[in-house]
């Protein structure tokens, strides 16, 4: 079942979603689940809590668009609560000075390797035909 996440304008603005998501009657925004899929946390509840949002079902989300009598409260969130964005250079794994990249462990079977190049020299052709 699809849920919406009600967030304050600050969060919606930081995520660049104010132009494409609906604003509630009390001035907040309704985000889609996939809008916060990359946020810190493993579950929708954890991600929503991380940004100070409230999870709403479709019926409650529709009510939030029109009704301000009983709005769902949000947790306060400020700039300090959000993670710093990494630049593409910071996200690259490896040592910039040596150019060596880190591997995912001791298992080298799964590591990408350069495929072997066919050696078509005369010496190798003779060796293959002698066998």
Protein backbone atom coordinates (compact mmCIF):
# COMPACT_ATOMS: atom_id res chain seq x y z
CA UNK A 1 0.00 0.00 0.00
CA UNK A 2 1.35 3.42 -0.91
CA UNK A 3 1.92 5.91 1.87
CA UNK A 4 2.70 9.59 1.89
CA UNK A 5 5.16 11.35 4.15
CA UNK A 6 4.13 14.74 5.46
CA UNK A 7 7.17 16.98 5.90
CA UNK A 8 7.82 20.63 6.68
CA UNK A 9 8.59 23.08 3.85
CA UNK A 10 12.27 23.19 4.86
CA UNK A 11 12.73 19.46 4.18
CA UNK A 12 10.75 19.56 0.92
CA UNK A 13 12.89 22.49 -0.22
CA UNK A 14 16.15 20.77 0.74
CA UNK A 15 15.10 17.74 -1.30
CA UNK A 16 14.12 19.94 -4.25
CA UNK A 17 10.51 18.72 -4.24
CA UNK A 18 8.46 21.86 -3.56
CA UNK A 19 7.56 22.32 -7.23
CA UNK A 20 6.45 18.73 -7.85
CA UNK A 21 4.73 17.66 -4.62
CA UNK A 22 1.40 18.78 -3.18
CA UNK A 23 1.22 21.28 -0.34
CA UNK A 24 -1.09 20.51 2.57
CA UNK A 25 -3.66 22.94 3.97
CA UNK A 26 -1.32 23.77 6.86
CA UNK A 27 1.59 24.63 4.54
CA UNK A 28 3.56 21.38 4.72
CA UNK A 29 4.24 18.96 1.85
CA UNK A 30 3.24 15.39 1.03
CA UNK A 31 6.17 13.36 -0.30
CA UNK A 32 6.04 9.95 -1.92
CA UNK A 33 7.71 6.93 -0.33
CA UNK A 34 10.36 6.81 -3.05
CA UNK A 35 11.28 10.44 -2.35
CA UNK A 36 12.93 9.35 0.89
CA UNK A 37 14.09 5.86 -0.18
CA UNK A 38 17.76 6.89 -0.01
CA UNK A 39 17.50 8.53 3.42
CA UNK A 40 19.16 7.11 6.50
CA UNK A 41 17.19 4.22 7.95
CA UNK A 42 16.10 0.76 6.88
CA UNK A 43 12.34 1.15 7.16
CA UNK A 44 9.90 3.80 6.05
CA UNK A 45 9.24 4.64 9.70
CA UNK A 46 12.95 5.18 10.41
CA UNK A 47 13.43 7.34 7.31
CA UNK A 48 10.35 9.40 8.09
CA UNK A 49 11.48 9.91 11.68
CA UNK A 50 14.95 10.93 10.44
CA UNK A 51 13.51 13.87 8.49
CA UNK A 52 10.83 14.71 11.04
CA UNK A 53 7.98 13.51 8.86
CA UNK A 54 4.71 11.75 9.53
CA UNK A 55 3.52 8.71 7.54
CA UNK A 56 0.00 9.03 6.14
CA UNK A 57 -2.19 6.60 4.24
CA UNK A 58 -3.94 7.80 1.07
CA UNK A 59 -7.16 8.74 2.86
CA UNK A 60 -5.40 10.79 5.53
CA UNK A 61 -3.16 12.39 2.90
CA UNK A 62 -6.20 13.56 0.95
CA UNK A 63 -7.72 14.98 4.12
CA UNK A 64 -4.48 16.86 4.89
CA UNK A 65 -4.75 18.65 1.53
CA UNK A 66 -8.14 20.16 2.39
CA UNK A 67 -8.59 20.15 6.17
CA UNK A 68 -6.69 22.11 8.82
CA UNK A 69 -8.92 21.25 11.78
CA UNK A 70 -6.82 18.28 12.94
CA UNK A 71 -3.49 18.35 11.07
CA UNK A 72 -0.99 15.58 11.76
CA UNK A 73 1.84 17.07 13.82
CA UNK A 74 5.45 16.94 12.65
CA UNK A 75 8.70 16.69 14.55
CA UNK A 76 10.91 19.77 14.39
CA UNK A 77 13.76 19.41 11.89
CA UNK A 78 16.54 21.87 11.21
CA UNK A 79 19.55 22.11 8.93
CA UNK A 80 21.77 20.51 11.58
CA UNK A 81 19.61 17.35 11.49
CA UNK A 82 20.27 16.68 7.81
CA UNK A 83 23.37 14.82 6.61
CA UNK A 84 25.96 16.71 4.63
CA UNK A 85 25.81 16.02 0.92
CA UNK A 86 28.88 14.34 -0.50
CA UNK A 87 30.47 15.51 -3.70
CA UNK A 88 31.16 12.89 -6.38
CA UNK A 89 34.87 13.03 -5.48
CA UNK A 90 34.14 12.17 -1.85
CA UNK A 91 31.91 9.26 -2.83
CA UNK A 92 34.68 7.59 -4.87
CA UNK A 93 36.20 4.64 -3.05
CA UNK A 94 39.95 4.48 -3.03
CA UNK A 95 43.10 6.36 -2.30
CA UNK A 96 43.42 9.49 -4.42
CA UNK A 97 47.15 9.79 -3.85
CA UNK A 98 48.14 6.28 -4.88
CA UNK A 99 45.25 5.63 -7.22
CA UNK A 100 44.66 2.23 -5.60
CA UNK A 101 41.08 1.21 -5.12
CA UNK A 102 39.80 -0.70 -2.14
CA UNK A 103 38.31 -4.11 -2.70
CA UNK A 104 35.33 -5.64 -1.01
CA UNK A 105 37.37 -8.22 0.93
CA UNK A 106 39.59 -11.23 0.43
CA UNK A 107 37.37 -12.92 -2.14
CA UNK A 108 39.06 -12.14 -5.45
CA UNK A 109 36.87 -14.48 -7.47
CA UNK A 110 34.06 -11.92 -7.56
CA UNK A 111 36.30 -8.96 -8.38
CA UNK A 112 36.17 -7.54 -11.86
CA UNK A 113 39.25 -8.34 -13.85
CA UNK A 114 40.41 -7.44 -17.30
CA UNK A 115 39.44 -10.27 -19.64
CA UNK A 116 42.34 -12.19 -21.16
CA UNK A 117 43.40 -11.08 -24.60
CA UNK A 118 43.70 -13.75 -27.27
CA UNK A 119 47.34 -14.23 -28.17
CA UNK A 120 47.51 -14.96 -31.87
CA UNK A 121 51.27 -14.85 -32.30
CA UNK A 122 52.90 -17.52 -34.45
CA UNK A 123 54.54 -19.15 -31.42
CA UNK A 124 51.17 -19.75 -29.72
CA UNK A 125 49.58 -21.03 -32.94
CA UNK A 126 52.36 -23.60 -33.32
CA UNK A 127 52.00 -24.66 -29.68
CA UNK A 128 48.24 -25.20 -30.09
CA UNK A 129 48.66 -27.26 -33.28
CA UNK A 130 51.34 -29.52 -31.75
CA UNK A 131 49.01 -30.72 -28.98
